Amino acid sequence: MKRVGLCQVETSLLSRGESTRSIRPMLLLIWAPKAWHRLSPLKPPALLWTPGGEAVHVRYRLLSRQGPGERGRQTQPQGPGFRTRLLITGLFGAGLGGAWLAARAEKERRRQQQRTEALRQAAVGQGDFSLLDHRGQARCKADFRGQWVLMYFGFTHCPDICPDELEKLVQVVQELEAEPGLPPVQPVFITVDPERDTVAAMARYVQDFHPRLLGLTGSAEQVAQVSRSYRVYYSAGPKDEDQDYVVDHSIAIYLLSPDGLFTDYYSRARSAQQIADSVRRHMAAFRSVLH
């Protein structure tokens, strides 16, 4: 194995019988065997004769030496002190991170609780309703007690928005039902166009989305009652020569808790992932008020 060293070398060039002509101090980087470091750090001058009859006085002094072993020893921290400091620093950082996460979770929990209380005070979804499902069976609000419900108001002749929102609702349901341990979510579609959305029309429509999607319809009065209960606006537009028309209506997905209470709503701007995350938080924080 070889080592690298740094020497200061002074040379003087003489001719035979002449005094010193020049002195040149210089630094040399030396690549030498291991044994070289046994040389004395300060050597007396050495007289070397050149073929031209001139003598060179060489005086050198070791400034530093460093081999691979020394380099490794210089860069490696020594002793248990460094490891202890590193461990303490890591534990301190982990403690700060854990405290920050806990504070953030508590803040989110309080915010969610405040939002839920504010929505309950808005008296949305109060009272009962009576409708027919797409199989012709009578349905009321009490039938969904004990279930989480995602509900959307729309109509089967809607060209784009209603299918898009129902697809998003179904994505949320599928994501949540794929997670073990989470309670099932019942998807519900209530029409705001009772004139055209009969039981048969609803049955044909809901089968294209999800096998558990429940379509609800009824008379004009029954639909108006449930729509008022959930603050849903809707208005049928003018008919064309084919007697076709569109219905302008509110666009929102409603979340009902197992108590049958309105818990949250999601506008068109919310993604399926955002809605699923919100439903999970509501599930985790849910405490029944009926017991």
PDB file of N, CA and C in Angstrom, residues 12-16 44-50 54-59:
ATOM      1  N   SER A  12      19.279  24.096  -3.622  1.00  0.00           N
ATOM      2  CA  SER A  12      20.254  25.122  -4.030  1.00  0.00           C
ATOM      3  C   SER A  12      21.178  24.488  -5.055  1.00  0.00           C
ATOM      4  N   LEU A  13      21.461  25.212  -6.072  1.00  0.00           N
ATOM      5  CA  LEU A  13      22.252  24.724  -7.188  1.00  0.00           C
ATOM      6  C   LEU A  13      23.645  25.336  -7.114  1.00  0.00           C
ATOM      7  N   LEU A  14      24.697  24.479  -7.088  1.00  0.00           N
ATOM      8  CA  LEU A  14      26.088  24.916  -6.978  1.00  0.00           C
ATOM      9  C   LEU A  14      26.902  24.318  -8.108  1.00  0.00           C
ATOM     10  N   SER A  15      27.901  25.030  -8.508  1.00  0.00           N
ATOM     11  CA  SER A  15      28.962  24.448  -9.324  1.00  0.00           C
ATOM     12  C   SER A  15      30.100  24.103  -8.387  1.00  0.00           C
ATOM     13  N   ARG A  16      30.971  23.241  -8.862  1.00  0.00           N
ATOM     14  CA  ARG A  16      32.081  22.852  -7.984  1.00  0.00           C
ATOM     15  C   ARG A  16      32.908  24.083  -7.630  1.00  0.00           C
ATOM     16  N   PRO A  44      18.669  16.561   7.214  1.00  0.00           N
ATOM     17  CA  PRO A  44      19.749  17.499   6.871  1.00  0.00           C
ATOM     18  C   PRO A  44      19.899  17.575   5.365  1.00  0.00           C
ATOM     19  N   PRO A  45      20.597  18.577   4.928  1.00  0.00           N
ATOM     20  CA  PRO A  45      20.743  18.726   3.481  1.00  0.00           C
ATOM     21  C   PRO A  45      21.451  17.518   2.882  1.00  0.00           C
ATOM     22  N   ALA A  46      21.041  17.177   1.700  1.00  0.00           N
ATOM     23  CA  ALA A  46      21.693  16.117   0.928  1.00  0.00           C
ATOM     24  C   ALA A  46      22.356  16.759  -0.281  1.00  0.00           C
ATOM     25  N   LEU A  47      23.568  16.342  -0.581  1.00  0.00           N
ATOM     26  CA  LEU A  47      24.335  16.902  -1.704  1.00  0.00           C
ATOM     27  C   LEU A  47      24.300  15.917  -2.850  1.00  0.00           C
ATOM     28  N   LEU A  48      23.716  16.359  -3.945  1.00  0.00           N
ATOM     29  CA  LEU A  48      23.599  15.525  -5.125  1.00  0.00           C
ATOM     30  C   LEU A  48      24.353  16.184  -6.266  1.00  0.00           C
ATOM     31  N   TRP A  49      25.192  15.401  -6.949  1.00  0.00           N
ATOM     32  CA  TRP A  49      25.935  15.930  -8.100  1.00  0.00           C
ATOM     33  C   TRP A  49      25.211  15.595  -9.373  1.00  0.00           C
ATOM     34  N   THR A  50      25.161  16.582 -10.242  1.00  0.00           N
ATOM     35  CA  THR A  50      24.527  16.389 -11.535  1.00  0.00           C
ATOM     36  C   THR A  50      25.572  16.060 -12.560  1.00  0.00           C
ATOM     37  N   GLU A  54      27.485  20.181 -11.443  1.00  0.00           N
ATOM     38  CA  GLU A  54      26.881  21.068 -10.461  1.00  0.00           C
ATOM     39  C   GLU A  54      26.286  20.230  -9.332  1.00  0.00           C
ATOM     40  N   ALA A  55      26.299  20.816  -8.175  1.00  0.00           N
ATOM     41  CA  ALA A  55      25.764  20.122  -6.997  1.00  0.00           C
ATOM     42  C   ALA A  55      24.424  20.738  -6.606  1.00  0.00           C
ATOM     43  N   VAL A  56      23.514  19.872  -6.195  1.00  0.00           N
ATOM     44  CA  VAL A  56      22.211  20.339  -5.746  1.00  0.00           C
ATOM     45  C   VAL A  56      22.060  19.951  -4.285  1.00  0.00           C
ATOM     46  N   HIS A  57      21.928  20.990  -3.442  1.00  0.00           N
ATOM     47  CA  HIS A  57      21.610  20.737  -2.031  1.00  0.00           C
ATOM     48  C   HIS A  57      20.109  20.564  -1.901  1.00  0.00           C
ATOM     49  N   VAL A  58      19.658  19.470  -1.280  1.00  0.00           N
ATOM     50  CA  VAL A  58      18.234  19.203  -1.104  1.00  0.00           C
ATOM     51  C   VAL A  58      17.942  19.122   0.382  1.00  0.00           C
ATOM     52  N   ARG A  59      17.053  19.933   0.834  1.00  0.00           N
ATOM     53  CA  ARG A  59      16.608  19.903   2.236  1.00  0.00           C
ATOM     54  C   ARG A  59      15.080  19.795   2.213  1.00  0.00           C
TER      55      ARG A  59
END
